[in-house]
PDB file of C-alpha atoms in Angstrom:
ATOM      1  CA  MET P   1       3.609  16.872  23.059  1.00  0.00           C
ATOM      2  CA  LYS P   2       1.672  15.161  20.503  1.00  0.00           C
ATOM      3  CA  ASN P   3      -0.769  12.147  20.974  1.00  0.00           C
ATOM      4  CA  ILE P   4      -0.348   9.213  18.583  1.00  0.00           C
ATOM      5  CA  GLU P   5      -3.070   7.088  17.810  1.00  0.00           C
ATOM      6  CA  GLN P   6      -3.174   3.565  16.713  1.00  0.00           C
ATOM      7  CA  PHE P   7      -2.379   3.001  13.022  1.00  0.00           C
ATOM      8  CA  GLN P   8      -0.875   6.602  12.972  1.00  0.00           C
ATOM      9  CA  SER P   9       2.497   7.537  11.752  1.00  0.00           C
ATOM     10  CA  VAL P  10       5.143  10.171  12.479  1.00  0.00           C
ATOM     11  CA  ILE P  11       8.299  11.143  10.821  1.00  0.00           C
ATOM     12  CA  PHE P  12      10.913  12.927  13.153  1.00  0.00           C
ATOM     13  CA  THR P  13      14.424  13.890  13.278  1.00  0.00           C
ATOM     14  CA  ASN P  14      16.844  15.440  15.718  1.00  0.00           C
ATOM     15  CA  LYS P  15      19.944  17.500  16.186  1.00  0.00           C
ATOM     16  CA  THR P  16      23.129  15.820  16.771  1.00  0.00           C
ATOM     17  CA  ASN P  17      23.402  14.757  20.670  1.00  0.00           C
ATOM     18  CA  GLY P  18      19.537  15.558  20.595  1.00  0.00           C
ATOM     19  CA  SER P  19      16.891  13.327  21.869  1.00  0.00           C
ATOM     20  CA  ASN P  20      13.195  12.485  21.483  1.00  0.00           C
ATOM     21  CA  SER P  21      10.983  10.946  24.154  1.00  0.00           C
ATOM     22  CA  LEU P  22       8.342   8.586  23.457  1.00  0.00           C
ATOM     23  CA  ILE P  23       5.719   8.105  26.519  1.00  0.00           C
ATOM     24  CA  PHE P  24       3.573   4.951  26.609  1.00  0.00           C
ATOM     25  CA  PRO P  25       0.584   4.199  28.817  1.00  0.00           C
ATOM     26  CA  LYS P  26       1.362   2.359  31.967  1.00  0.00           C
ATOM     27  CA  ASP P  27       0.685  -1.260  31.941  1.00  0.00           C
ATOM     28  CA  SER P  28      -0.628  -1.512  28.163  1.00  0.00           C
ATOM     29  CA  LYS P  29       0.915  -3.728  25.449  1.00  0.00           C
ATOM     30  CA  ILE P  30       2.012  -1.348  22.655  1.00  0.00           C
ATOM     31  CA  GLU P  31       3.791  -2.324  19.563  1.00  0.00           C
ATOM     32  CA  ILE P  32       5.568   0.037  17.340  1.00  0.00           C
ATOM     33  CA  ASN P  33       7.660  -0.182  14.104  1.00  0.00           C
ATOM     34  CA  ILE P  34      10.451   2.104  13.502  1.00  0.00           C
ATOM     35  CA  ILE P  35      12.060   2.846   9.971  1.00  0.00           C
ATOM     36  CA  HIS P  36      15.698   4.361  10.905  1.00  0.00           C
ATOM     37  CA  ILE P  37      17.416   6.057   8.210  1.00  0.00           C
ATOM     38  CA  VAL P  38      21.110   7.011   8.247  1.00  0.00           C
ATOM     39  CA  ARG P  39      20.831   9.956   5.777  1.00  0.00           C
ATOM     40  CA  ALA P  40      24.547  10.053   4.792  1.00  0.00           C
ATOM     41  CA  LYS P  41      24.489   6.405   3.502  1.00  0.00           C
ATOM     42  CA  PHE P  42      20.794   6.617   2.330  1.00  0.00           C
ATOM     43  CA  LEU P  43      21.890   9.337  -0.006  1.00  0.00           C
ATOM     44  CA  LYS P  44      24.660   6.844  -1.637  1.00  0.00           C
ATOM     45  CA  LYS P  45      22.278   4.396  -2.700  1.00  0.00           C
ATOM     46  CA  ARG P  46      21.566   4.603  -6.256  1.00  0.00           C
ATOM     47  CA  THR P  47      17.647   4.164  -5.959  1.00  0.00           C
ATOM     48  CA  SER P  48      17.483   7.228  -3.783  1.00  0.00           C
ATOM     49  CA  ASN P  49      16.239   9.834  -6.064  1.00  0.00           C
ATOM     50  CA  ILE P  50      15.410  12.796  -3.276  1.00  0.00           C
ATOM     51  CA  ALA P  51      15.170  15.187  -5.899  1.00  0.00           C
ATOM     52  CA  SER P  52      11.475  14.345  -6.616  1.00  0.00           C
ATOM     53  CA  LEU P  53      10.771  15.025  -2.858  1.00  0.00           C
ATOM     54  CA  ASN P  54       8.824  18.147  -1.676  1.00  0.00           C
ATOM     55  CA  ASP P  55      10.888  20.798  -0.415  1.00  0.00           C
ATOM     56  CA  LYS P  56      10.633  19.984   3.203  1.00  0.00           C
ATOM     57  CA  LEU P  57      11.431  16.133   2.958  1.00  0.00           C
ATOM     58  CA  TYR P  58      14.106  17.450   0.531  1.00  0.00           C
ATOM     59  CA  GLU P  59      15.670  19.591   3.311  1.00  0.00           C
ATOM     60  CA  VAL P  60      15.432  16.786   6.011  1.00  0.00           C
ATOM     61  CA  PHE P  61      17.150  13.922   3.954  1.00  0.00           C
ATOM     62  CA  VAL P  62      19.922  16.323   2.637  1.00  0.00           C
ATOM     63  CA  ASP P  63      20.401  17.352   6.659  1.00  0.00           C
ATOM     64  CA  THR P  64      23.253  14.827   6.907  1.00  0.00           C
ATOM     65  CA  ASP P  65      24.960  17.033   9.700  1.00  0.00           C
ATOM     66  CA  HIS P  66      21.756  16.852  11.787  1.00  0.00           C
ATOM     67  CA  GLU P  67      21.675  20.701  12.005  1.00  0.00           C
ATOM     68  CA  HIS P  68      17.983  20.788  12.365  1.00  0.00           C
ATOM     69  CA  ARG P  69      14.801  19.343  13.951  1.00  0.00           C
ATOM     70  CA  PHE P  70      11.904  17.821  11.980  1.00  0.00           C
ATOM     71  CA  PHE P  71       8.625  16.515  13.217  1.00  0.00           C
ATOM     72  CA  HIS P  72       5.669  15.270  11.288  1.00  0.00           C
ATOM     73  CA  HIS P  73       2.270  14.175  12.999  1.00  0.00           C
ATOM     74  CA  GLY P  74       1.045  11.756  10.247  1.00  0.00           C
ATOM     75  CA  ARG P  75      -2.538  10.486   9.595  1.00  0.00           C
ATOM     76  CA  LEU P  76      -4.136   7.407  10.318  1.00  0.00           C
ATOM     77  CA  ASN P  77      -2.806   4.833   7.481  1.00  0.00           C
ATOM     78  CA  LEU P  78      -3.721   1.490   7.690  1.00  0.00           C
ATOM     79  CA  LYS P  79      -2.160   0.488   4.491  1.00  0.00           C
ATOM     80  CA  MET P  80       1.214   0.961   6.579  1.00  0.00           C
ATOM     81  CA  ALA P  81       0.004  -1.863   8.905  1.00  0.00           C
ATOM     82  CA  ASP P  82      -0.749  -3.990   5.905  1.00  0.00           C
ATOM     83  CA  PHE P  83       2.944  -3.642   4.830  1.00  0.00           C
ATOM     84  CA  VAL P  84       4.088  -4.102   8.508  1.00  0.00           C
ATOM     85  CA  ASN P  85       2.082  -7.472   8.879  1.00  0.00           C
ATOM     86  CA  ALA P  86       3.420  -8.460   5.477  1.00  0.00           C
ATOM     87  CA  ILE P  87       6.961  -7.991   6.899  1.00  0.00           C
ATOM     88  CA  LYS P  88       6.367 -10.485  10.028  1.00  0.00           C
ATOM     89  CA  LYS P  89       4.714 -12.956   7.184  1.00  0.00           C
ATOM     90  CA  ILE P  90       8.208 -13.619   5.064  1.00  0.00           C
ATOM     91  CA  LYS P  91       9.209 -17.080   5.572  1.00  0.00           C
ATOM     92  CA  SER P  92      12.379 -16.715   3.244  1.00  0.00           C
ATOM     93  CA  LYS P  93      15.794 -16.880   4.652  1.00  0.00           C
ATOM     94  CA  GLY P  94      19.141 -15.332   3.830  1.00  0.00           C
ATOM     95  CA  MET P  95      19.311 -12.844   1.272  1.00  0.00           C
ATOM     96  CA  LEU P  96      16.117 -13.456   0.013  1.00  0.00           C
ATOM     97  CA  ARG P  97      14.418 -12.535   2.909  1.00  0.00           C
ATOM     98  CA  LEU P  98      16.659  -9.275   3.320  1.00  0.00           C
ATOM     99  CA  LEU P  99      15.593  -8.365  -0.048  1.00  0.00           C
ATOM    100  CA  LYS P 100      11.803  -9.066   0.483  1.00  0.00           C
ATOM    101  CA  ILE P 101      11.974  -6.952   3.811  1.00  0.00           C
ATOM    102  CA  GLU P 102      13.931  -4.115   1.981  1.00  0.00           C
ATOM    103  CA  ALA P 103      11.280  -3.851  -0.597  1.00  0.00           C
ATOM    104  CA  LYS P 104       8.559  -3.749   1.749  1.00  0.00           C
ATOM    105  CA  VAL P 105      10.321  -0.997   3.831  1.00  0.00           C
ATOM    106  CA  TYR P 106      10.532   0.988   0.871  1.00  0.00           C
ATOM    107  CA  GLU P 107       7.016   0.690   0.097  1.00  0.00           C
ATOM    108  CA  ILE P 108       6.257   1.804   3.789  1.00  0.00           C
ATOM    109  CA  LEU P 109       8.572   4.765   3.141  1.00  0.00           C
ATOM    110  CA  THR P 110       6.898   5.522   0.029  1.00  0.00           C
ATOM    111  CA  LEU P 111       3.619   5.911   1.671  1.00  0.00           C
ATOM    112  CA  HIS P 112       5.052   8.184   4.331  1.00  0.00           C
ATOM    113  CA  ILE P 113       6.352  10.513   1.508  1.00  0.00           C
ATOM    114  CA  GLN P 114       2.867  10.192  -0.347  1.00  0.00           C
ATOM    115  CA  GLN P 115       1.104  10.933   3.170  1.00  0.00           C
ATOM    116  CA  HIS P 116       3.145  14.082   3.647  1.00  0.00           C
ATOM    117  CA  ASN P 117       2.785  15.364   0.201  1.00  0.00           C
ATOM    118  CA  LEU P 118      -1.023  15.014   0.545  1.00  0.00           C
ATOM    119  CA  VAL P 119      -0.984  16.993   3.880  1.00  0.00           C
ATOM    120  CA  ASN P 120       1.273  19.758   2.183  1.00  0.00           C
ATOM    121  CA  GLN P 121      -1.149  19.985  -0.564  1.00  0.00           C
ATOM    122  CA  GLY P 122      -4.199  20.225   2.003  1.00  0.00           C
ATOM    123  CA  VAL P 123      -5.994  16.747   1.163  1.00  0.00           C
ATOM    124  CA  PRO P 124      -8.144  16.209   4.108  1.00  0.00           C
ATOM    125  CA  LEU P 125      -8.678  13.014   5.804  1.00  0.00           C
ATOM    126  CA  PRO P 126     -12.485  11.727   4.804  1.00  0.00           C
ATOM    127  CA  THR P 127     -14.263  13.651   7.564  1.00  0.00           C
ATOM    128  CA  SER P 128     -17.361  11.222   7.193  1.00  0.00           C
ATOM    129  CA  LEU P 129     -15.238   8.348   8.400  1.00  0.00           C
ATOM    130  CA  ILE P 130     -14.047   7.310  11.968  1.00  0.00           C
ATOM    131  CA  LYS P 131     -11.229   4.902  12.805  1.00  0.00           C
ATOM    132  CA  ARG P 132     -13.541   2.078  13.215  1.00  0.00           C
ATOM    133  CA  GLU P 133     -15.247   2.395   9.986  1.00  0.00           C
ATOM    134  CA  LEU P 134     -11.759   2.749   8.040  1.00  0.00           C
ATOM    135  CA  LYS P 135     -11.210  -0.838   9.596  1.00  0.00           C
ATOM    136  CA  ILE P 136     -14.223  -2.209   8.206  1.00  0.00           C
ATOM    137  CA  VAL P 137     -13.473  -0.724   4.436  1.00  0.00           C
ATOM    138  CA  ARG P 138      -9.969  -2.508   5.036  1.00  0.00           C
ATOM    139  CA  GLN P 139     -11.551  -5.618   5.812  1.00  0.00           C
ATOM    140  CA  LEU P 140     -13.680  -5.414   2.685  1.00  0.00           C
ATOM    141  CA  GLY P 141     -10.563  -4.875   0.560  1.00  0.00           C
ATOM    142  CA  LYS P 142      -9.096  -8.055   1.898  1.00  0.00           C
ATOM    143  CA  LYS P 143     -12.388  -9.969   1.167  1.00  0.00           C
ATOM    144  CA  ILE P 144     -12.088  -8.705  -2.415  1.00  0.00           C
ATOM    145  CA  THR P 145      -8.477  -9.443  -2.905  1.00  0.00           C
ATOM    146  CA  GLU P 146      -9.124 -13.089  -1.310  1.00  0.00           C
ATOM    147  CA  ASN P 147     -11.959 -14.017  -3.312  1.00  0.00           C
ATOM    148  CA  PRO P 148     -12.086 -11.531  -6.493  1.00  0.00           C
ATOM    149  CA  ALA P 149     -14.613 -13.757  -8.563  1.00  0.00           C
ATOM    150  CA  LYS P 150     -17.534 -13.154  -6.190  1.00  0.00           C
ATOM    151  CA  ASN P 151     -20.146 -10.835  -7.520  1.00  0.00           C
ATOM    152  CA  TYR P 152     -19.564  -7.576  -5.677  1.00  0.00           C
ATOM    153  CA  SER P 153     -21.737  -4.549  -5.838  1.00  0.00           C
ATOM    154  CA  LEU P 154     -21.877  -1.219  -4.184  1.00  0.00           C
ATOM    155  CA  ASN P 155     -25.214  -1.860  -2.589  1.00  0.00           C
ATOM    156  CA  GLN P 156     -24.338  -5.384  -1.415  1.00  0.00           C
ATOM    157  CA  LEU P 157     -21.052  -4.372   0.176  1.00  0.00           C
ATOM    158  CA  SER P 158     -22.974  -1.402   1.961  1.00  0.00           C
ATOM    159  CA  LYS P 159     -25.535  -3.828   3.173  1.00  0.00           C
ATOM    160  CA  ALA P 160     -22.957  -6.327   4.347  1.00  0.00           C
ATOM    161  CA  SER P 161     -20.802  -3.494   6.259  1.00  0.00           C
ATOM    162  CA  GLY P 162     -23.480  -1.051   7.610  1.00  0.00           C
ATOM    163  CA  LEU P 163     -21.737   1.646   5.973  1.00  0.00           C
ATOM    164  CA  SER P 164     -23.553   4.060   3.562  1.00  0.00           C
ATOM    165  CA  GLN P 165     -22.487   3.813  -0.226  1.00  0.00           C
ATOM    166  CA  VAL P 166     -20.928   7.502   0.335  1.00  0.00           C
ATOM    167  CA  LYS P 167     -18.686   6.373   3.219  1.00  0.00           C
ATOM    168  CA  LEU P 168     -17.611   3.147   1.224  1.00  0.00           C
ATOM    169  CA  GLN P 169     -16.669   5.126  -1.642  1.00  0.00           C
ATOM    170  CA  ASP P 170     -14.875   7.781   0.592  1.00  0.00           C
ATOM    171  CA  GLY P 171     -13.074   4.983   2.492  1.00  0.00           C
ATOM    172  CA  PHE P 172     -11.891   3.178  -0.707  1.00  0.00           C
ATOM    173  CA  LYS P 173     -10.665   6.459  -2.309  1.00  0.00           C
ATOM    174  CA  PHE P 174      -8.733   6.993   0.952  1.00  0.00           C
ATOM    175  CA  LEU P 175      -7.347   3.457   1.555  1.00  0.00           C
ATOM    176  CA  PHE P 176      -6.861   2.337  -1.789  1.00  0.00           C
ATOM    177  CA  ASN P 177      -6.966   5.375  -3.973  1.00  0.00           C
ATOM    178  CA  ARG P 178      -9.777   3.991  -6.081  1.00  0.00           C
ATOM    179  CA  THR P 179     -13.486   3.923  -6.311  1.00  0.00           C
ATOM    180  CA  VAL P 180     -15.110   0.702  -5.119  1.00  0.00           C
ATOM    181  CA  THR P 181     -15.543  -0.364  -8.820  1.00  0.00           C
ATOM    182  CA  GLU P 182     -12.022   0.420  -9.668  1.00  0.00           C
ATOM    183  CA  TYR P 183     -10.611  -1.513  -6.605  1.00  0.00           C
ATOM    184  CA  ILE P 184     -12.696  -4.574  -7.723  1.00  0.00           C
ATOM    185  CA  ARG P 185     -11.451  -4.454 -11.264  1.00  0.00           C
ATOM    186  CA  HIS P 186      -7.568  -3.672 -10.221  1.00  0.00           C
ATOM    187  CA  ILE P 187      -7.689  -7.058  -7.861  1.00  0.00           C
ATOM    188  CA  ARG P 188      -9.238  -8.803 -10.674  1.00  0.00           C
ATOM    189  CA  LEU P 189      -6.575  -8.047 -13.205  1.00  0.00           C
ATOM    190  CA  GLU P 190      -3.753  -8.287 -10.828  1.00  0.00           C
ATOM    191  CA  THR P 191      -5.245 -11.975 -10.015  1.00  0.00           C
ATOM    192  CA  SER P 192      -5.530 -12.714 -13.689  1.00  0.00           C
ATOM    193  CA  ARG P 193      -1.882 -11.651 -14.462  1.00  0.00           C
ATOM    194  CA  GLU P 194      -0.834 -14.093 -11.560  1.00  0.00           C
ATOM    195  CA  LEU P 195      -3.010 -16.856 -12.988  1.00  0.00           C
ATOM    196  CA  ILE P 196      -1.226 -16.455 -16.558  1.00  0.00           C
ATOM    197  CA  LYS P 197       2.247 -16.366 -14.820  1.00  0.00           C
ATOM    198  CA  THR P 198       1.589 -19.219 -12.461  1.00  0.00           C
ATOM    199  CA  THR P 199      -0.743 -21.752 -13.767  1.00  0.00           C
ATOM    200  CA  ASP P 200      -1.701 -23.689 -16.971  1.00  0.00           C
ATOM    201  CA  LEU P 201      -5.359 -22.170 -17.355  1.00  0.00           C
ATOM    202  CA  ASN P 202      -5.995 -20.554 -20.655  1.00  0.00           C
ATOM    203  CA  ILE P 203      -7.060 -17.210 -20.869  1.00  0.00           C
ATOM    204  CA  SER P 204     -11.223 -17.994 -20.804  1.00  0.00           C
ATOM    205  CA  GLN P 205     -10.694 -20.031 -18.156  1.00  0.00           C
ATOM    206  CA  ILE P 206      -9.117 -17.241 -16.077  1.00  0.00           C
ATOM    207  CA  VAL P 207     -11.348 -14.875 -17.228  1.00  0.00           C
ATOM    208  CA  TYR P 208     -14.283 -16.545 -15.696  1.00  0.00           C
ATOM    209  CA  SER P 209     -12.455 -17.725 -12.713  1.00  0.00           C
ATOM    210  CA  ILE P 210     -12.179 -14.178 -11.291  1.00  0.00           C
ATOM    211  CA  GLY P 211     -15.394 -12.912 -12.003  1.00  0.00           C
ATOM    212  CA  PHE P 212     -15.683 -11.346 -15.665  1.00  0.00           C
ATOM    213  CA  THR P 213     -18.139 -12.545 -18.103  1.00  0.00           C
ATOM    214  CA  SER P 214     -16.631 -11.151 -21.255  1.00  0.00           C
ATOM    215  CA  ARG P 215     -13.150 -12.192 -22.786  1.00  0.00           C
ATOM    216  CA  SER P 216     -13.461  -9.107 -25.122  1.00  0.00           C
ATOM    217  CA  TYR P 217     -13.858  -6.647 -22.047  1.00  0.00           C
ATOM    218  CA  PHE P 218     -11.250  -8.443 -20.143  1.00  0.00           C
ATOM    219  CA  SER P 219      -8.722  -8.350 -23.004  1.00  0.00           C
ATOM    220  CA  LYS P 220      -9.396  -4.549 -23.425  1.00  0.00           C
ATOM    221  CA  ILE P 221      -8.962  -3.517 -19.789  1.00  0.00           C
ATOM    222  CA  PHE P 222      -5.869  -5.763 -19.397  1.00  0.00           C
ATOM    223  CA  LYS P 223      -4.572  -4.223 -22.124  1.00  0.00           C
ATOM    224  CA  GLU P 224      -5.114  -0.799 -20.901  1.00  0.00           C
ATOM    225  CA  LYS P 225      -3.860  -1.532 -17.759  1.00  0.00           C
ATOM    226  CA  TYR P 226      -0.607  -3.230 -18.688  1.00  0.00           C
ATOM    227  CA  GLY P 227       0.096  -2.120 -22.374  1.00  0.00           C
ATOM    228  CA  ILE P 228      -0.192  -5.781 -23.585  1.00  0.00           C
ATOM    229  CA  THR P 229      -2.856  -8.194 -24.481  1.00  0.00           C
ATOM    230  CA  PRO P 230      -3.287 -11.421 -21.995  1.00  0.00           C
ATOM    231  CA  TYR P 231      -2.407 -13.727 -24.906  1.00  0.00           C
ATOM    232  CA  GLU P 232       0.682 -11.458 -25.467  1.00  0.00           C
ATOM    233  CA  TYR P 233       1.545 -11.434 -21.967  1.00  0.00           C
ATOM    234  CA  LYS P 234       0.973 -15.409 -21.683  1.00  0.00           C
ATOM    235  CA  LYS P 235       3.805 -16.028 -24.532  1.00  0.00           C
ATOM    236  CA  GLN P 236       6.122 -13.645 -22.566  1.00  0.00           C
ATOM    237  CA  VAL P 237       6.005 -15.385 -19.264  1.00  0.00           C
ATOM    238  CA  TYR P 238       5.047 -18.971 -20.429  1.00  0.00           C
ATOM    239  CA  ILE P 239       8.093 -21.395 -19.604  1.00  0.00           C
ATOM    240  CA  PRO P 240       7.795 -24.841 -21.066  1.00  0.00           C
ATOM    241  CA  VAL P 241       8.911 -27.698 -18.472  1.00  0.00           C
ATOM    242  CA  ALA P 242      10.973 -30.268 -19.764  1.00  0.00           C
ATOM    243  CA  VAL P 243       9.606 -33.598 -18.906  1.00  0.00           C
TER     244      VAL P 243
END
């Protein structure tokens, strides 16, 4: 028997006519999210490239006759919780809603696979952080996403969160696969791309609205990330509105 903590994930299968039991504490409100994959149908999808999976997961996916059992006790993963919340917030209807949900489900499945790969490679959970501290790091990530223009610094974020700079770096690398500085730059660039696509702001206005002070530096890192200059990207996505 394995205990499953909040925000922890598992992957499990069973043999035909087999069963798995989940035991919940009495009188406690529990919310679980399950992705059920019918392997025979999943393998027929054109987007299912299972050849890229590690050996253990490959064997799980091709076991369409359910001849083997499999159980993987995952690690704490707050990013999965964010994707689940994103599914709940989808307001579209009909086919558009289904496509958006399917996209998020694939992102969750991707995180499961990435997590399994890391465990196989022996990459440990950052032992310097407890679950409460990882939640704090996630909240900081959300604040940066919501207000990318703010003048953030590692020292300021450390004081505001009560976490040491080392713990902050460990937490950001674990949750976002980036250092604090890399994450801030990533969010600003993603925000800039969205602003270029959806607003009439010129490049200079966008640069200052997301917290950069140098247009040349912004153009340089934008091209490094997306392979195109901001100006070229604006020409590609701009659609004149008929009056």
